[in-house]
mmCIF file of C-alpha atoms and ligand atoms in Angstrom:
data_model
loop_
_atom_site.group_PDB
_atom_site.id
_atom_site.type_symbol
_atom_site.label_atom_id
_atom_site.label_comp_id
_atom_site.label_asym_id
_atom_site.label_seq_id
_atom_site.Cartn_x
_atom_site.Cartn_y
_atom_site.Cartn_z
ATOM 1 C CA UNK T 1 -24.507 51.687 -21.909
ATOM 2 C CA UNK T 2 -21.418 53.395 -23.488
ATOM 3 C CA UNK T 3 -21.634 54.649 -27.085
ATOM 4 C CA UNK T 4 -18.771 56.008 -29.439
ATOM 5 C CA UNK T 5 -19.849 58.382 -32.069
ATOM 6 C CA UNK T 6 -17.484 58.928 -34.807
ATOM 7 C CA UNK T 7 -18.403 61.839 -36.519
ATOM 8 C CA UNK T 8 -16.706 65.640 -38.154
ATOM 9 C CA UNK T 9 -19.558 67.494 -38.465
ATOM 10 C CA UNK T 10 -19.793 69.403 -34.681
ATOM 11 C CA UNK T 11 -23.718 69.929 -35.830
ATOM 12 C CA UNK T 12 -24.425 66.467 -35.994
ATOM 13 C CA UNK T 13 -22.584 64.666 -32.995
ATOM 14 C CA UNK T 14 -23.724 67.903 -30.440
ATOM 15 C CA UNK T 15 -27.389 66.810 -31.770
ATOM 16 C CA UNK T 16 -26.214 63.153 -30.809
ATOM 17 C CA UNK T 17 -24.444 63.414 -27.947
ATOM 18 C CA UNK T 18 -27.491 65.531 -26.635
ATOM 19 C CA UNK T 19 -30.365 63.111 -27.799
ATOM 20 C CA UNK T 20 -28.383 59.909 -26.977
ATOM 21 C CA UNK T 21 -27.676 61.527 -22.965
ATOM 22 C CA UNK T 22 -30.913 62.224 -22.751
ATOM 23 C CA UNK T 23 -31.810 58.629 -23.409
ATOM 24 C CA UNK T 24 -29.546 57.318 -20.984
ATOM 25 C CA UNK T 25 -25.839 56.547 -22.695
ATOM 26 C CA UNK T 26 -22.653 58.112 -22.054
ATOM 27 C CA UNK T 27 -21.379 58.938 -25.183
ATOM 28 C CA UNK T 28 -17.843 59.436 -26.271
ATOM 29 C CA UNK T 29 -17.233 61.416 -29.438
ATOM 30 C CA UNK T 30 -14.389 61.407 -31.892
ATOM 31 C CA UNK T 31 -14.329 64.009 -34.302
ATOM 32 C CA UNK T 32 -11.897 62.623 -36.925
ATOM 33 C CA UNK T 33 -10.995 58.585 -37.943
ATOM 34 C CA UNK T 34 -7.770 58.025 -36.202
ATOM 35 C CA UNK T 35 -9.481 59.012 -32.710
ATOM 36 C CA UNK T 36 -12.130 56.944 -33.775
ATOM 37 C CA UNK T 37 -10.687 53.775 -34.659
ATOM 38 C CA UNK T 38 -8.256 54.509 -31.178
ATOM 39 C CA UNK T 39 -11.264 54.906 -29.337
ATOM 40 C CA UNK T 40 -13.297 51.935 -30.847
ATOM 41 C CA UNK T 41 -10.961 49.429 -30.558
ATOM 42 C CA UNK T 42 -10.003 50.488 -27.191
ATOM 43 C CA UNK T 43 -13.458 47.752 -26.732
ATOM 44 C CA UNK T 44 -15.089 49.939 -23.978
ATOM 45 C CA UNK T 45 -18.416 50.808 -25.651
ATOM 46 C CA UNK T 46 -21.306 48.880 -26.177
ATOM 47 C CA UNK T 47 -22.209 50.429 -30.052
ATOM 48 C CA UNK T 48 -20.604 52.461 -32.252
ATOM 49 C CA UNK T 49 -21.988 55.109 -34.407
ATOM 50 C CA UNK T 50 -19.671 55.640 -37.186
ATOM 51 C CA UNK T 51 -19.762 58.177 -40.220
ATOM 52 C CA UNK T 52 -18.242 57.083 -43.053
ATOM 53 C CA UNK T 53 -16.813 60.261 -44.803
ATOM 54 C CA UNK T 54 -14.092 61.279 -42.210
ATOM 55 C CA UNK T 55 -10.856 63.156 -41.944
ATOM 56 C CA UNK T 56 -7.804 61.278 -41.298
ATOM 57 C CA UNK T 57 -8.998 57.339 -41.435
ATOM 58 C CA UNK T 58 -12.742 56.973 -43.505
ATOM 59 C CA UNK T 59 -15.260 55.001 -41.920
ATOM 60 C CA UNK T 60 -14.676 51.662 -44.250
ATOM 61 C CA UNK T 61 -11.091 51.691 -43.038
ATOM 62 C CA UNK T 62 -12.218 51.410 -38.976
ATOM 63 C CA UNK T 63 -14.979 48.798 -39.520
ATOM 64 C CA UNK T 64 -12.022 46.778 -41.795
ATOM 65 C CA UNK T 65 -9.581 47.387 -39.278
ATOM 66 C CA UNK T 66 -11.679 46.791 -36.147
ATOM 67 C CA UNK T 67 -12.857 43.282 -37.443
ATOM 68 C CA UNK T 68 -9.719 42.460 -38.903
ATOM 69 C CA UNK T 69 -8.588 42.884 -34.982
ATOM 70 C CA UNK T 70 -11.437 40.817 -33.658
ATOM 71 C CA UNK T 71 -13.918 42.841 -32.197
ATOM 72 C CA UNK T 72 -17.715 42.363 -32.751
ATOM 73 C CA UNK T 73 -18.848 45.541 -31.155
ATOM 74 C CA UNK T 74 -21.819 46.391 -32.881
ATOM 75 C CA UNK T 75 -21.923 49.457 -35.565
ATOM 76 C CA UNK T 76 -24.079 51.521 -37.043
ATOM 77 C CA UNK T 77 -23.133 53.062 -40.295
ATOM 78 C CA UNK T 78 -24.149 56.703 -41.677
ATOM 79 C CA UNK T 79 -23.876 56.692 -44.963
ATOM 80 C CA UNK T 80 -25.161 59.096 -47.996
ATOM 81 C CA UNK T 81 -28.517 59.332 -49.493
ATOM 82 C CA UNK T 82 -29.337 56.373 -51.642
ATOM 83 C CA UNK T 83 -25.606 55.518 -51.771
ATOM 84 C CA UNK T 84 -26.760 51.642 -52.727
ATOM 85 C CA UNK T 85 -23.045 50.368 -52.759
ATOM 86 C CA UNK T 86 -22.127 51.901 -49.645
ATOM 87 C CA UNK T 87 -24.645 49.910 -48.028
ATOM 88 C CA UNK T 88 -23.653 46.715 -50.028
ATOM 89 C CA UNK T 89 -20.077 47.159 -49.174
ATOM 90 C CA UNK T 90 -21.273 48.264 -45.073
ATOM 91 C CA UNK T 91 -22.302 44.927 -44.676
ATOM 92 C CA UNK T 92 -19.703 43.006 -46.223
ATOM 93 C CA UNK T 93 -17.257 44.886 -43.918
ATOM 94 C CA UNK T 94 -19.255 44.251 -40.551
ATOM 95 C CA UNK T 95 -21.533 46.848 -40.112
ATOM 96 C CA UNK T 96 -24.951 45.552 -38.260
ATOM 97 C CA UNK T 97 -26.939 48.620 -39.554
ATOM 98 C CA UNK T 98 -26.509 51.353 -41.637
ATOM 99 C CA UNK T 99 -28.859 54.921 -41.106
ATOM 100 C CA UNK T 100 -29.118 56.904 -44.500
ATOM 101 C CA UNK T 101 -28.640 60.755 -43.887
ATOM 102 C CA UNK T 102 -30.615 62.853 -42.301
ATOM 103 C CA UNK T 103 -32.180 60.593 -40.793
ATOM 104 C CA UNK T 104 -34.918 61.301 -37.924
ATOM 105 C CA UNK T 105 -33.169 60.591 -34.158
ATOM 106 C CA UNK T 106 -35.834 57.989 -32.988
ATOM 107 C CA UNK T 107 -34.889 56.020 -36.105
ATOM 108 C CA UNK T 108 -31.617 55.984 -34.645
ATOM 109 C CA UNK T 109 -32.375 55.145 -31.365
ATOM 110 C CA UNK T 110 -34.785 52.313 -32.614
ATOM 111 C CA UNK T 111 -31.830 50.677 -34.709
ATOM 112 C CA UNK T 112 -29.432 51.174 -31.515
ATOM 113 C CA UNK T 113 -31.943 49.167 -29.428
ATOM 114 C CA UNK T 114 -32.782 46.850 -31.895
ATOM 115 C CA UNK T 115 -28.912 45.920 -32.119
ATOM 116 C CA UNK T 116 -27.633 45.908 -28.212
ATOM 117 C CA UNK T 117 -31.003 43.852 -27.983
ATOM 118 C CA UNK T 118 -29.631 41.385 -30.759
ATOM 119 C CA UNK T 119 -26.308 41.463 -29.006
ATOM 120 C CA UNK T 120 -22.487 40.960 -31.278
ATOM 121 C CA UNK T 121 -24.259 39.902 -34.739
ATOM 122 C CA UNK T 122 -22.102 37.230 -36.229
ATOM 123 C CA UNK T 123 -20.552 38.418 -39.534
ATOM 124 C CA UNK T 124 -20.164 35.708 -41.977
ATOM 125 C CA UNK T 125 -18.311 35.785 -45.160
ATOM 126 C CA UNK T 126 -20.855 33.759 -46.876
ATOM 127 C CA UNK T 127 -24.904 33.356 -46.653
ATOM 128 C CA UNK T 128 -26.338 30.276 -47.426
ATOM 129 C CA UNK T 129 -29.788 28.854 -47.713
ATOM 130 C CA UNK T 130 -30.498 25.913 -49.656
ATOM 131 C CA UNK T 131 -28.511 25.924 -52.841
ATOM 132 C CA UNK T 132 -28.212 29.432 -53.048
ATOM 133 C CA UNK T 133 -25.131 30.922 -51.927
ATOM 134 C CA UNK T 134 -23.411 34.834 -51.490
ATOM 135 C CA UNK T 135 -20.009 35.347 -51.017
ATOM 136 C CA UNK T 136 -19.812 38.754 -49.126
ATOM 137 C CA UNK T 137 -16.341 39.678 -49.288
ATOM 138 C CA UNK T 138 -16.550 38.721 -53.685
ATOM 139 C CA UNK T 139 -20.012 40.403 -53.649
ATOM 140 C CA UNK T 140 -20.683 37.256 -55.423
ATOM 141 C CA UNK T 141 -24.482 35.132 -55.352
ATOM 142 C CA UNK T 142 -24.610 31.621 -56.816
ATOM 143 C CA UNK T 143 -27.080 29.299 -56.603
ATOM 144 C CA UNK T 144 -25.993 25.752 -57.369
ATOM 145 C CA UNK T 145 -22.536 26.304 -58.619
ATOM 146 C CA UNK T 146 -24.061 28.766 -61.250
ATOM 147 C CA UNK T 147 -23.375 32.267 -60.594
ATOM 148 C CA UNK T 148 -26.070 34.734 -60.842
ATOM 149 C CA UNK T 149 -25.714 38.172 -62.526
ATOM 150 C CA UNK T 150 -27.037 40.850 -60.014
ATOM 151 C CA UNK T 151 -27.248 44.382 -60.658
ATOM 152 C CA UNK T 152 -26.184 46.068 -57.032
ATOM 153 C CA UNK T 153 -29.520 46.744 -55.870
ATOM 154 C CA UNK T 154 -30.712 42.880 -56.656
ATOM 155 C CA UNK T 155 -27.692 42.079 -54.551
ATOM 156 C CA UNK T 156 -28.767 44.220 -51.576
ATOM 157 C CA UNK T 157 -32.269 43.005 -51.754
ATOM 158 C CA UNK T 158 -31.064 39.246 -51.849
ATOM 159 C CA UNK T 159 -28.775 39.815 -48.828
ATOM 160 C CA UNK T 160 -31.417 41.482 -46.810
ATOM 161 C CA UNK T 161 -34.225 38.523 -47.229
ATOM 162 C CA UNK T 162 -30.924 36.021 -46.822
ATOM 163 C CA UNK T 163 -29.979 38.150 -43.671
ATOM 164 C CA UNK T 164 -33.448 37.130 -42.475
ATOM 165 C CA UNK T 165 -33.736 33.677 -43.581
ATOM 166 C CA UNK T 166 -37.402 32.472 -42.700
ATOM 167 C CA UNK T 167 -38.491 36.105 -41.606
ATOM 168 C CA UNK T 168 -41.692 37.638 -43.338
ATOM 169 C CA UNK T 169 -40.236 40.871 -44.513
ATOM 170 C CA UNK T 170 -42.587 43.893 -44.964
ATOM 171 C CA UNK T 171 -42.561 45.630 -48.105
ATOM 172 C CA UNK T 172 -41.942 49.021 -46.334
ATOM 173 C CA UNK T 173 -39.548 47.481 -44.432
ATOM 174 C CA UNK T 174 -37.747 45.975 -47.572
ATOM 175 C CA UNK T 175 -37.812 49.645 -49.249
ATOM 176 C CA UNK T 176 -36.201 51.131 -45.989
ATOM 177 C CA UNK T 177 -33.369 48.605 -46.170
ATOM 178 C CA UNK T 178 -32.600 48.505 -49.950
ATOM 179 C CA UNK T 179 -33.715 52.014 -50.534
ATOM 180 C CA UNK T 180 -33.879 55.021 -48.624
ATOM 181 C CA UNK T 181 -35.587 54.912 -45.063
ATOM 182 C CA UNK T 182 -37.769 57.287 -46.287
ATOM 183 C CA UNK T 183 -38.945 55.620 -48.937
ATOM 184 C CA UNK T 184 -42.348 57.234 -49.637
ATOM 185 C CA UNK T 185 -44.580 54.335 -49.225
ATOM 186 C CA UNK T 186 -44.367 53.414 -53.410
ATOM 187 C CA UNK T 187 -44.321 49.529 -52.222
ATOM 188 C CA UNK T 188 -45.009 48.478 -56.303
ATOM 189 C CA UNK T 189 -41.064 49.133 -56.356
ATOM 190 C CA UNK T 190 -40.227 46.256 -54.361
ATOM 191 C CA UNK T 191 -42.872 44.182 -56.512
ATOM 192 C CA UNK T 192 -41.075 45.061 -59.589
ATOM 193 C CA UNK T 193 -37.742 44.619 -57.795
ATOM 194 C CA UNK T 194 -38.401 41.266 -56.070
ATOM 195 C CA UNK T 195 -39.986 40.135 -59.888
ATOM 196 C CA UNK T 196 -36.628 41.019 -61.440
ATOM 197 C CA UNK T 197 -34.770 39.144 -58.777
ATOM 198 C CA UNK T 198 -36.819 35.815 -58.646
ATOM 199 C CA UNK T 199 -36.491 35.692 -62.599
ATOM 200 C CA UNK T 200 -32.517 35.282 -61.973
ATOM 201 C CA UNK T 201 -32.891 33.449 -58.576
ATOM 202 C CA UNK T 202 -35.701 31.326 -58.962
ATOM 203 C CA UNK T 203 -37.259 31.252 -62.139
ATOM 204 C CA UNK T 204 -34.333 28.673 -63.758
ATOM 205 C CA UNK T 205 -34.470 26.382 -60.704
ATOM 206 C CA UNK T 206 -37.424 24.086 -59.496
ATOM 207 C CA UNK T 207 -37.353 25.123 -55.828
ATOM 208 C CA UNK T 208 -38.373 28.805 -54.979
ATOM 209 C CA UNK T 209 -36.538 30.075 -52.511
ATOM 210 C CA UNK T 210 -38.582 33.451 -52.530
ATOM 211 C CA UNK T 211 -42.256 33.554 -51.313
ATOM 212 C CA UNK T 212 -44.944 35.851 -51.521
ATOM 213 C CA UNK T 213 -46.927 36.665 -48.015
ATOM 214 C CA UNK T 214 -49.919 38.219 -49.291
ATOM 215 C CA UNK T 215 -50.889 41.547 -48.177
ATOM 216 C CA UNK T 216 -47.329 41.562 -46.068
ATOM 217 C CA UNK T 217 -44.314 41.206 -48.367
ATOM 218 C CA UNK T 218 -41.850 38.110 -48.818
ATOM 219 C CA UNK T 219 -40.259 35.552 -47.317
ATOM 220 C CA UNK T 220 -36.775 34.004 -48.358
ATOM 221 C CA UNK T 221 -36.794 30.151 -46.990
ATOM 222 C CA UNK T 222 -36.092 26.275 -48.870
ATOM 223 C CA UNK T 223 -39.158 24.703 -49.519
HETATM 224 CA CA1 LIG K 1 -18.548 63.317 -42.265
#
């Protein structure tokens, strides 16, 4: 398996390049964004680990440019602490994962094999389940022709239960994705958050599209 990292700080790829070796990839590293994108759409690695804050070409501007040219090769994000429109805006651009920094290496390494496992994610412009729809590129939700007004965070949270249509999320899990990975275990956030969201989702409309699994988290599926 052949990784690109795309990453400026020498600290951080060495630490990489070391870790990922010793796991068994041959890693490539690029040090500044016009390498990067060079190297990543050159299509010979399996993954890409891609900063976003970057001399020459940012992050956003390879992931654009790399899908815009075609190429599913999977990519994991780094972005800043908490940053919750950075994520938003990762995953309308393409990005299968994002890692908030620092983040712990076998975090890393579980997201990497959770992706190559998953294969070339498809990357649609628009989630749908039931009537409820999200325009990614618009950062848009509607839910039968009626557009719903989500703060970014509501938007996040809907696109990761829509992401996993049918999937019982966990509430830690839920915090890690819309919040911080190391979210310390306050779960009651995601209650309040999910609350706010199913007022504006599903509280005008008589199917619920968001389900409580009790003692697990929720579940986003039609009736
Ligand atoms: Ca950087």
């Amino acid at each position: 398996m052949k990784l690109l990292v795309v990453e400026d700080e020498t600290k951080t790829s060495a630490y990489l390049r070391k870790g990922l070796s010793e796991h068994g990839f041959v890693v490539d590293v690029a040090a500044d964004g016009r390498r990067g994108f060079d190297l990543a759409v050159s299509g010979a690695y399996d993954a890409i680990i891609l900063d976003i804050m970057l001399p020459g070409l940012d992050g956003w501007a390879i992931l654009r440019d790399l899908r815009a040219q075609g190429k599913q090769t999977p990519v994991i994000v780094l972005t800043a602490r908490d940053a919750v429109q950075d994520r938003v805006a990762g995953l309308s651009l393409g990005a299968d994962d994002y890692l908030v920094k620092p983040f712990a290496f076998s975090e890393l390494l579980a997201r990497l094999h959770s992706i190559l496992r998953r294969g070339p994610a498809r990357q649609p412009q628009r989630l749908s389940v039931g009537d409820l729809e999200v325009d990614l590129l618009q950062h848009r939700a509607t839910r039968a022709g009626r557009r719903l007004d989500l703060t970014a965070k509501e938007f996040l949270l809907l696109l990761t239960l829509m992401r996993r249509e049918g999937e019982v999320l966990s509430r830690t899990l839920i915090a890690e994705q819309v919040w911080d990975m190391n979210f310390d275990s306050d779960t009651n956030v995601v209650d309040v958050a999910v609350r706010r969201l199913r007022r504006k989702v599903d509280d005008p409309f008589p199917d619920k599209l968001i389900h409580t699994v009790r003692g697990i988290g929720y579940v986003l599926r039609p009736r």
